[in-house]
Short mmCIF file of C-alpha atoms in Angstrom, two decimals:
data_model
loop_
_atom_site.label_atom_id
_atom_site.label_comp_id
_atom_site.label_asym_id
_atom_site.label_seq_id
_atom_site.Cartn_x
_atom_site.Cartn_y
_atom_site.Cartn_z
CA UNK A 11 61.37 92.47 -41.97
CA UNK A 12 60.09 95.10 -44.75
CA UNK A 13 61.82 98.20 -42.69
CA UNK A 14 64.52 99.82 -41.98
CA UNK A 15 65.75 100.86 -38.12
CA UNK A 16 67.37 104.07 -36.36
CA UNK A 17 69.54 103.72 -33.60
CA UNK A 18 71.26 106.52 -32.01
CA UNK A 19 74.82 105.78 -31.79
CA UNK A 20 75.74 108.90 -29.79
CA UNK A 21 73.98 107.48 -27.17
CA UNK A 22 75.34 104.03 -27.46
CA UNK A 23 79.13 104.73 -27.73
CA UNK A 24 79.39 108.22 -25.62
CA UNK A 25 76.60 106.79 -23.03
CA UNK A 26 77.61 106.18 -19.37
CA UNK A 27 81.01 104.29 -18.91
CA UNK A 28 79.65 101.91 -16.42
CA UNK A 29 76.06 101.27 -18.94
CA UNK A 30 75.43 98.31 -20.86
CA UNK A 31 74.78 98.38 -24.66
CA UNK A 32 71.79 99.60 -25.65
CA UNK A 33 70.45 97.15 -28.47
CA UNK A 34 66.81 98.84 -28.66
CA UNK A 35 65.82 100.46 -32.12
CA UNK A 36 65.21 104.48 -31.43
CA UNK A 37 62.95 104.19 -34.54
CA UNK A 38 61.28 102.67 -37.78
CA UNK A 39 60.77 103.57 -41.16
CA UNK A 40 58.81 101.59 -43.31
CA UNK A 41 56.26 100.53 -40.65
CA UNK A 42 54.18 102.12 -38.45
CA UNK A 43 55.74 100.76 -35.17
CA UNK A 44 59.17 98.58 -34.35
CA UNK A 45 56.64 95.10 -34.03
CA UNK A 46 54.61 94.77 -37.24
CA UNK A 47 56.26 93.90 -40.77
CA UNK A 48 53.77 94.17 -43.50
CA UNK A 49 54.66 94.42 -47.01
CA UNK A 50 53.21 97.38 -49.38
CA UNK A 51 54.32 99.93 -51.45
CA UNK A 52 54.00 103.26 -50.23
CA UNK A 53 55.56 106.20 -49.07
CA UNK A 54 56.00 104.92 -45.57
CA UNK A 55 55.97 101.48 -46.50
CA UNK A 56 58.16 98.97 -48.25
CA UNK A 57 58.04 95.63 -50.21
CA UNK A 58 61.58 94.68 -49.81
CA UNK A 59 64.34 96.87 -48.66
CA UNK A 60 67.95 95.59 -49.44
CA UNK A 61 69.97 98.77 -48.86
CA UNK A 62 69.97 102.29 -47.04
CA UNK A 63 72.33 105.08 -47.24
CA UNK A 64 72.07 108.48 -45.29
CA UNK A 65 74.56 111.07 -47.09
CA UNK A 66 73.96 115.28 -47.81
CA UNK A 67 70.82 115.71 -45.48
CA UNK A 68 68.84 112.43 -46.85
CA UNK A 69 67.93 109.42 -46.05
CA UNK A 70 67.75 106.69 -49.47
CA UNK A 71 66.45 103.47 -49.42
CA UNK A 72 66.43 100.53 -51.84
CA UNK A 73 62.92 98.66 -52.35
CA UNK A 74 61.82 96.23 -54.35
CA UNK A 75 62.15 98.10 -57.92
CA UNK A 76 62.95 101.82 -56.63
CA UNK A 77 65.21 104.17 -54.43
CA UNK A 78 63.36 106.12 -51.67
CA UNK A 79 64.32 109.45 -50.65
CA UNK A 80 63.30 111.33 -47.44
CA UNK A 81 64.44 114.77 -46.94
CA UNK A 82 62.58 116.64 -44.31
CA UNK A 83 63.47 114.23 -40.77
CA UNK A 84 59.89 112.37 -40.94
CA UNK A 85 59.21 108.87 -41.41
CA UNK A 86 57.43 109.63 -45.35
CA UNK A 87 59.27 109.38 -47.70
CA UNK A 88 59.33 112.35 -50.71
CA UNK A 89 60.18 110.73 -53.71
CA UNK A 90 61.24 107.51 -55.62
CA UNK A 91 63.59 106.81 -58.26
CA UNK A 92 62.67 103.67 -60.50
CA UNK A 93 58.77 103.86 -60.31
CA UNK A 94 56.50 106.53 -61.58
CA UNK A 95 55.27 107.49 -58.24
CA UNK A 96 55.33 106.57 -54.36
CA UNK A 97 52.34 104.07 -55.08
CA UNK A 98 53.20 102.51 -58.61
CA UNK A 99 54.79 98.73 -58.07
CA UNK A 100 56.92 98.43 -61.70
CA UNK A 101 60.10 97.14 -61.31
CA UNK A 102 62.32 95.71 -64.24
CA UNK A 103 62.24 98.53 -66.15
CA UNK A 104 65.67 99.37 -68.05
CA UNK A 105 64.84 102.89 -69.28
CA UNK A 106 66.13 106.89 -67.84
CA UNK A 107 63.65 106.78 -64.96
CA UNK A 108 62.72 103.30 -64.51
CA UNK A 109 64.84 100.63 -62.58
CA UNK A 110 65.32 96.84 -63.10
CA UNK A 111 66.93 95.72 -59.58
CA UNK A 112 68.63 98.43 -57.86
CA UNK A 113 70.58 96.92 -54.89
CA UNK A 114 73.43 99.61 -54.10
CA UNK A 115 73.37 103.23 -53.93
CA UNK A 116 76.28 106.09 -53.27
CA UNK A 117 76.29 109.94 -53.05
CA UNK A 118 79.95 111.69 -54.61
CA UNK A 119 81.86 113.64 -51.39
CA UNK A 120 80.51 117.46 -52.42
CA UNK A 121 76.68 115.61 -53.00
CA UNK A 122 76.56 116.44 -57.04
CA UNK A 123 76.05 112.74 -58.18
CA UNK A 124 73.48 110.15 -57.24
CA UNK A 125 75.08 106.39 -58.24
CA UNK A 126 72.61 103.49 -58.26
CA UNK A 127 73.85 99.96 -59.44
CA UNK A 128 71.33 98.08 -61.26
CA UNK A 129 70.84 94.53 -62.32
CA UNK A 130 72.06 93.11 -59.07
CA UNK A 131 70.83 89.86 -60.00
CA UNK A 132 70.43 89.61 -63.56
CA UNK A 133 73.82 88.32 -65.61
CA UNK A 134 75.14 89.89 -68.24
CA UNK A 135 72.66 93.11 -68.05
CA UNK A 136 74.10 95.03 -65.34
CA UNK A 137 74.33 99.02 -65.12
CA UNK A 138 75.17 101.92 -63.02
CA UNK A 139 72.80 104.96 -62.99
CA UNK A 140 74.25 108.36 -62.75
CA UNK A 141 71.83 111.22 -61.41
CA UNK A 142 72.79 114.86 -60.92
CA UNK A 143 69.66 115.58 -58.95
CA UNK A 144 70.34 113.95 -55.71
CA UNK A 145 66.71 115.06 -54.24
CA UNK A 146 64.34 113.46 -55.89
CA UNK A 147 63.22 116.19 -57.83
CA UNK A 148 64.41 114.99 -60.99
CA UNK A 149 64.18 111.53 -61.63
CA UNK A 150 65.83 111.14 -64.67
CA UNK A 151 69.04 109.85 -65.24
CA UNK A 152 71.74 112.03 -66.27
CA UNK A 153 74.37 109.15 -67.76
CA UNK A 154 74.50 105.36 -67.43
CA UNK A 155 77.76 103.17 -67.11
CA UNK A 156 77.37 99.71 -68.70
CA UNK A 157 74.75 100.34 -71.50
CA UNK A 158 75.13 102.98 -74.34
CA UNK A 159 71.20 103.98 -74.12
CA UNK A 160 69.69 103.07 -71.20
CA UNK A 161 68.81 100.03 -72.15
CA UNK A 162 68.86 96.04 -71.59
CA UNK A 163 72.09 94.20 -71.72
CA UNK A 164 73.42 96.40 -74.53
CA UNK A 165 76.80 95.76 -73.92
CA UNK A 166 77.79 92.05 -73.47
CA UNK A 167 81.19 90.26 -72.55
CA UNK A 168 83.72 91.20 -70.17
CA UNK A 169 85.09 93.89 -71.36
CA UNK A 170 85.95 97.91 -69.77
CA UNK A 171 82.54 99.01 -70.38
CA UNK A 172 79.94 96.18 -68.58
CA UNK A 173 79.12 94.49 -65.93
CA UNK A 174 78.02 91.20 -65.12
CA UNK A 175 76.48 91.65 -61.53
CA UNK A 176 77.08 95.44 -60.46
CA UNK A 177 76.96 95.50 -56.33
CA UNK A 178 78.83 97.88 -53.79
CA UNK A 179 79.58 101.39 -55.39
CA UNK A 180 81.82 104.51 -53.61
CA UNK A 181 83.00 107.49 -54.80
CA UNK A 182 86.89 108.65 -53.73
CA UNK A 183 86.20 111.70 -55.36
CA UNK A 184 83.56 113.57 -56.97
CA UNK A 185 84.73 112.52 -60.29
CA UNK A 186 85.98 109.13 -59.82
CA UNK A 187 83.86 105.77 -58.88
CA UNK A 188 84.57 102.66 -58.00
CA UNK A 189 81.90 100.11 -58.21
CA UNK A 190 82.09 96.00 -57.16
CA UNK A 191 81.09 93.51 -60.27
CA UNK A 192 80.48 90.81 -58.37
CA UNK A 193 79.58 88.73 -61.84
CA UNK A 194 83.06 89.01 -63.49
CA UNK A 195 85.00 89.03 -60.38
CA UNK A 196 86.41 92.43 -60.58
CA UNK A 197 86.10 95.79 -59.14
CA UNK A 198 86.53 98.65 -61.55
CA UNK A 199 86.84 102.71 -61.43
CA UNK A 200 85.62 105.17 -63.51
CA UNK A 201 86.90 108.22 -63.75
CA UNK A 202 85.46 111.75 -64.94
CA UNK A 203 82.61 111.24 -63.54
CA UNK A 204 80.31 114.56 -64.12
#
């Protein structure tokens, strides 16, 4: 549907005893309205958004290439890790500020560290991105978990340093992650994490 939608759960669990469910959306992002779905790449748009995360004041999304975060309550969106700017389409790119397939994204407890798996859906090349800027403001990566430089597939085989298909990510702890490799079957943790 190329957007992502709000619903306020106060209202929905704390509501009137005697009410009915409310199932309506309380708002878009992505679109202008809750009834059109066009694709584009934007800063209130989207192409193809797999995954959203609200943690430490802001609101990320995953689309098509790039992780979206808005941090001042509006439906625009301030920044983007993965493409050089709000407008650029360039996914695929393994490099410190560029982003192959991002899919999952978590923020550590005290909101230090920025995780983004990446690779989803590309064997044998997967990564985890590690940002200390959680804002957008810096969109370079800080450290990366199943390369040694940033780059494609540079370590291969199943083995404590790679992943095959890197998916759901959490952190227990500031310092210690956990993140799903859906490719070799496994879930691993990291720990000292900076």
């Amino acid at each position: 549907e190329r957007r992502v939608l709000r619903y306020d759960i106060e209202k929905r669990l704390f509501g009137s005893p005697n009410s009915a469910m409310d199932t309506v959306a309380d708002g878009v992002y992505g679109q202008p309205n809750l009834t059109t779905s066009s694709p584009d790449v934007a800063d209130t748009k989207f192409s193809d958004p797999t995954g959203v995360l609200y943690a430490c004041g802001y609101l990320y999304v995953v689309d098509n290439g790039r992780v979206l975060v808005e941090k001042t309550g509006d439906t625009v969106f301030d920044a983007a890790y993965g493409f050089p700017d709000m407008y650029t389409n360039t996914p695929w790119i393994y490099s410190e500020t560029g982003l192959a397939e991002p899919f999952y994204i978590a923020v550590s407890p005290s909101c230090r560290t920025l995780a983004i798996s990446d690779g989803a859906y590309n064997p044998d090349s997967g990564r985890v991105i590690l940002h200390s800027t959680i804002d957008g403001t810096d969109t370079w990566a800080d450290d990366v978990i199943g390369d040694t430089d940033f780059l494609y597939g540079t370590i291969a085989g199943v083995n404590a340093q790679s992943f095959d298909v890197p998916q759901g990510l959490a952190f227990r702890t500031d310092t210690e992650l956990w993140v799903c490799d859906e490719g070799y079957n496994r879930v691993l943790r990291f720990d000292g994490i900076a």
